Amino acid sequence: MIRENLEEVEARIQAACDRAGRKREEVTLISVSKTKPVETLKEAYDLGVRVFGENKVQEIREKYEALPKDIEWHMIGHLQTNKVKYIIDKVRLIHSVDSLKLAETIEKEAAKHGIVMDILLEVNVAEEESKFGLKMDEVIPLMEKISGLSHVRIKGLMTIAPFVENPEDNRAIFADLHKLYVDIKEKNIDNGTVSILSMGMTNDYETAIEEGATMVRIGTGIFGARDYSI
């Protein structure tokens, strides 16, 4: 099943890139493996998947130890400051930074390991009360504060758009975030490091790609429905 799903997702990413006049290599596919067992991840790994996204620190810790070390792990879920230390040396990118306190904790833990941690600022474009993330007008002020940290590097923006039946309903959200992303690049607040726009999931990733996403986070479309009872 995973092979067929990956082939379909790949074809749809390519088609969306074609429609937008973009190159396929401009879009990174993150296989979101939360709640899935190690055996399922191994199956995807054997099919060539090397970039996995997880929502929980404990799952990253367990899967990191059990799977090959050439995997690129992304922390895409809400991250508590007291858990940063457990994943700081295991993940390539943290997608969900939405406060100076969290950025400062990442700075402290990254310094201990002598590394620079790449992060994305999470933006709640739709301002849904049920979701974490910055408001649009909070992004640049926070970015300016974080830019002074030497072990944290802002690589771009992330959003979790509302779950909608019709992906077109999220097009304006993706377009708004892309506009902010371009504004930030033009202002060069980040010293030229911003290059990632992480937006779009299983139900709307094609629309996100058409609106400029450079990373899409796809779980159900690859691994099937999740079992949240575990």
Coordinates of C-alpha atoms in Angstrom, one line a residue:
M1 CA 0.0 0.0 0.0
I2 CA 2.8 2.4 0.9
R3 CA 4.5 2.0 -2.4
E4 CA 1.3 2.8 -4.3
N5 CA 0.5 5.7 -2.1
L6 CA 4.0 7.2 -2.5
E7 CA 3.7 6.9 -6.3
E8 CA 0.4 8.6 -6.3
V9 CA 1.6 11.4 -4.0
E10 CA 4.7 11.9 -6.1
A11 CA 2.6 12.1 -9.3
R12 CA 0.4 14.7 -7.7
I13 CA 3.3 16.8 -6.4
Q14 CA 4.8 16.7 -9.9
A15 CA 1.4 17.8 -11.5
A16 CA 1.0 20.6 -9.0
C17 CA 4.6 21.8 -9.8
D18 CA 3.8 21.6 -13.5
R19 CA 0.7 23.7 -13.0
A20 CA 2.6 26.3 -11.0
G21 CA 5.6 26.4 -13.4
R22 CA 7.9 25.1 -10.7
K23 CA 10.6 22.4 -10.6
R24 CA 9.9 19.2 -8.7
E25 CA 13.1 19.6 -6.7
E26 CA 11.8 22.9 -5.2
V27 CA 9.4 20.8 -3.0
T28 CA 10.5 18.5 -0.2
L29 CA 8.1 15.7 0.8
I30 CA 8.0 15.1 4.5
S31 CA 6.4 11.7 5.3
V32 CA 4.5 12.3 8.5
S33 CA 4.8 9.1 10.5
K34 CA 3.2 10.0 13.8
T35 CA 1.5 7.0 15.6
K36 CA 3.0 4.6 13.0
P37 CA 5.1 1.7 14.2
V38 CA 8.8 1.3 13.3
E39 CA 8.0 -1.5 10.9
T40 CA 5.9 0.8 8.8
L41 CA 8.6 3.4 8.7
K42 CA 11.1 0.7 7.7
E43 CA 8.9 -0.2 4.8
A44 CA 8.9 3.5 3.7
Y45 CA 12.6 3.7 4.2
D46 CA 13.2 0.7 2.0
L47 CA 11.2 2.5 -0.7
G48 CA 13.6 5.5 -0.5
V49 CA 11.9 7.8 2.0
R50 CA 14.5 9.6 4.1
V51 CA 12.6 12.6 5.5
F52 CA 10.1 11.8 8.3
G53 CA 8.0 14.2 10.4
E54 CA 6.9 13.4 13.9
N55 CA 4.6 15.3 16.3
K56 CA 5.8 13.9 19.7
V57 CA 9.2 14.0 21.3
Q58 CA 8.9 10.5 22.7
E59 CA 8.2 9.0 19.2
I60 CA 11.2 10.8 17.8
R61 CA 13.4 9.4 20.5
E62 CA 12.2 5.8 20.1
K63 CA 12.3 5.8 16.3
Y64 CA 15.6 7.6 16.1
E65 CA 17.2 4.8 18.1
A66 CA 15.5 2.0 16.1
L67 CA 16.0 3.3 12.5
P68 CA 19.0 4.1 10.2
K69 CA 20.9 7.2 11.0
D70 CA 20.7 8.7 7.5
I71 CA 17.1 9.6 8.2
E72 CA 16.3 13.3 8.4
W73 CA 13.9 13.9 11.3
H74 CA 11.6 16.9 11.5
M75 CA 9.7 17.9 14.6
I76 CA 6.4 19.2 13.3
G77 CA 4.3 19.1 16.5
H78 CA 4.0 21.5 19.4
L79 CA 7.2 21.5 21.4
Q80 CA 7.3 22.1 25.1
T81 CA 10.4 23.9 26.4
N82 CA 11.2 21.1 28.9
K83 CA 11.4 18.6 26.1
V84 CA 13.8 20.4 23.8
K85 CA 16.8 18.7 25.3
Y86 CA 15.6 15.3 24.3
I87 CA 15.5 16.0 20.5
I88 CA 18.0 18.8 20.0
D89 CA 20.7 16.4 18.6
K90 CA 18.3 14.2 16.7
V91 CA 16.2 16.5 14.4
R92 CA 17.2 18.4 11.3
L93 CA 14.4 21.0 11.6
I94 CA 11.9 22.2 14.2
H95 CA 8.8 23.5 12.4
S96 CA 6.8 24.7 15.4
V97 CA 8.6 27.6 17.1
D98 CA 6.0 30.2 18.2
S99 CA 7.6 32.0 21.2
L100 CA 10.9 33.7 22.2
K101 CA 11.0 31.5 25.3
L102 CA 11.0 28.3 23.1
A103 CA 13.7 29.8 20.8
E104 CA 15.8 30.7 23.8
T105 CA 15.5 27.2 25.1
I106 CA 16.6 25.8 21.8
E107 CA 19.5 28.2 21.8
K108 CA 20.6 27.0 25.2
E109 CA 20.4 23.3 24.3
A110 CA 21.9 23.7 20.9
A111 CA 24.9 25.6 22.5
K112 CA 25.5 22.6 24.8
H113 CA 25.9 20.4 21.7
G114 CA 27.9 22.9 19.7
I115 CA 25.3 23.0 16.9
V116 CA 23.1 25.5 15.2
M117 CA 19.5 24.4 15.1
D118 CA 17.4 25.2 12.1
I119 CA 13.8 26.3 12.9
L120 CA 10.6 27.5 11.3
L121 CA 8.2 30.0 12.9
E122 CA 4.7 28.5 13.1
V123 CA 2.1 31.0 12.0
N124 CA -1.6 30.5 12.7
V125 CA -2.7 32.4 9.6
A126 CA -6.4 31.6 10.1
E127 CA -6.2 32.5 13.8
E128 CA -7.9 29.3 14.9
E129 CA -8.2 29.2 18.7
S130 CA -7.6 25.5 18.7
K131 CA -4.1 25.8 17.2
F132 CA -0.7 27.1 18.3
G133 CA 1.2 29.6 16.3
L134 CA 1.9 33.3 15.8
K135 CA -0.5 35.8 14.3
M136 CA 0.8 37.3 11.0
D137 CA 1.8 40.6 12.6
E138 CA 3.8 38.9 15.3
V139 CA 6.1 37.1 13.0
I140 CA 8.6 39.8 12.0
P141 CA 9.0 41.2 15.6
L142 CA 9.8 37.7 16.9
M143 CA 12.1 37.1 14.0
E144 CA 14.0 40.2 14.9
K145 CA 14.4 39.1 18.5
I146 CA 15.5 35.6 17.5
S147 CA 18.0 36.8 15.0
G148 CA 20.3 37.7 17.8
L149 CA 20.6 34.1 18.9
S150 CA 23.8 32.4 17.7
H151 CA 22.8 28.7 17.9
V152 CA 19.3 29.2 16.2
R153 CA 18.8 29.8 12.5
I154 CA 15.4 30.8 11.2
K155 CA 14.9 28.9 7.9
G156 CA 11.3 30.0 7.2
L157 CA 7.7 29.7 8.1
M158 CA 5.2 26.9 8.7
T159 CA 1.4 26.8 9.0
I160 CA -1.2 24.3 9.7
A161 CA -4.2 25.4 7.7
P162 CA -7.8 24.6 8.7
F163 CA -9.1 21.1 7.8
V164 CA -11.4 21.7 4.9
E165 CA -13.3 19.5 2.4
N166 CA -12.4 21.7 -0.5
P167 CA -8.7 22.6 -0.7
E168 CA -9.6 25.8 -2.5
D169 CA -10.9 27.1 0.8
N170 CA -7.3 27.3 2.0
R171 CA -5.7 28.9 -1.1
A172 CA -6.0 32.4 0.4
I173 CA -4.3 31.3 3.6
F174 CA -1.4 29.8 1.7
A175 CA -1.1 32.9 -0.5
D176 CA -1.1 35.2 2.5
L177 CA 1.8 33.2 4.1
H178 CA 3.7 33.1 0.9
K179 CA 3.4 36.9 0.7
L180 CA 4.8 37.3 4.2
Y181 CA 7.6 34.8 3.4
V182 CA 8.5 36.9 0.3
D183 CA 8.4 40.2 2.4
I184 CA 10.7 38.7 5.0
K185 CA 13.2 37.5 2.3
E186 CA 13.1 41.0 0.8
K187 CA 13.7 42.7 4.1
N188 CA 16.6 40.3 4.8
I189 CA 15.9 40.2 8.6
D190 CA 17.2 36.7 8.7
N191 CA 20.6 37.4 7.1
G192 CA 19.5 35.5 4.0
T193 CA 18.7 32.1 5.6
V194 CA 14.9 32.0 5.0
S195 CA 14.3 29.5 2.2
I196 CA 11.5 27.2 3.6
L197 CA 7.8 27.5 3.4
S198 CA 6.2 24.5 5.1
M199 CA 2.5 24.3 4.3
G200 CA 0.1 21.8 3.0
M201 CA -1.0 18.3 4.2
T202 CA -2.8 15.3 2.7
N203 CA -6.0 17.2 2.0
D204 CA -4.6 20.4 0.5
Y205 CA -0.9 19.9 -0.5
E206 CA -1.4 20.5 -4.2
T207 CA -3.0 23.9 -3.5
A208 CA -0.1 24.7 -1.1
I209 CA 2.5 23.8 -3.8
E210 CA 0.7 26.0 -6.3
E211 CA 0.9 28.9 -3.8
G212 CA 4.6 28.4 -3.2
A213 CA 5.1 25.7 -0.5
T214 CA 8.7 24.3 -0.4
M215 CA 7.8 21.6 2.1
V216 CA 4.6 19.5 2.3
R217 CA 3.8 17.3 5.3
I218 CA 1.9 14.2 4.2
G219 CA 0.9 11.4 6.6
T220 CA -2.5 9.8 5.8
G221 CA -1.8 10.1 2.0
I222 CA 1.2 7.9 2.5
F223 CA 0.6 5.7 5.5
G224 CA -3.2 5.6 5.6
A225 CA -5.5 6.6 8.5
R226 CA -3.9 6.9 12.0
D227 CA -4.9 5.0 15.1
Y228 CA -5.0 7.6 17.8
S229 CA -6.0 5.1 20.5
I230 CA -2.4 4.0 21.0

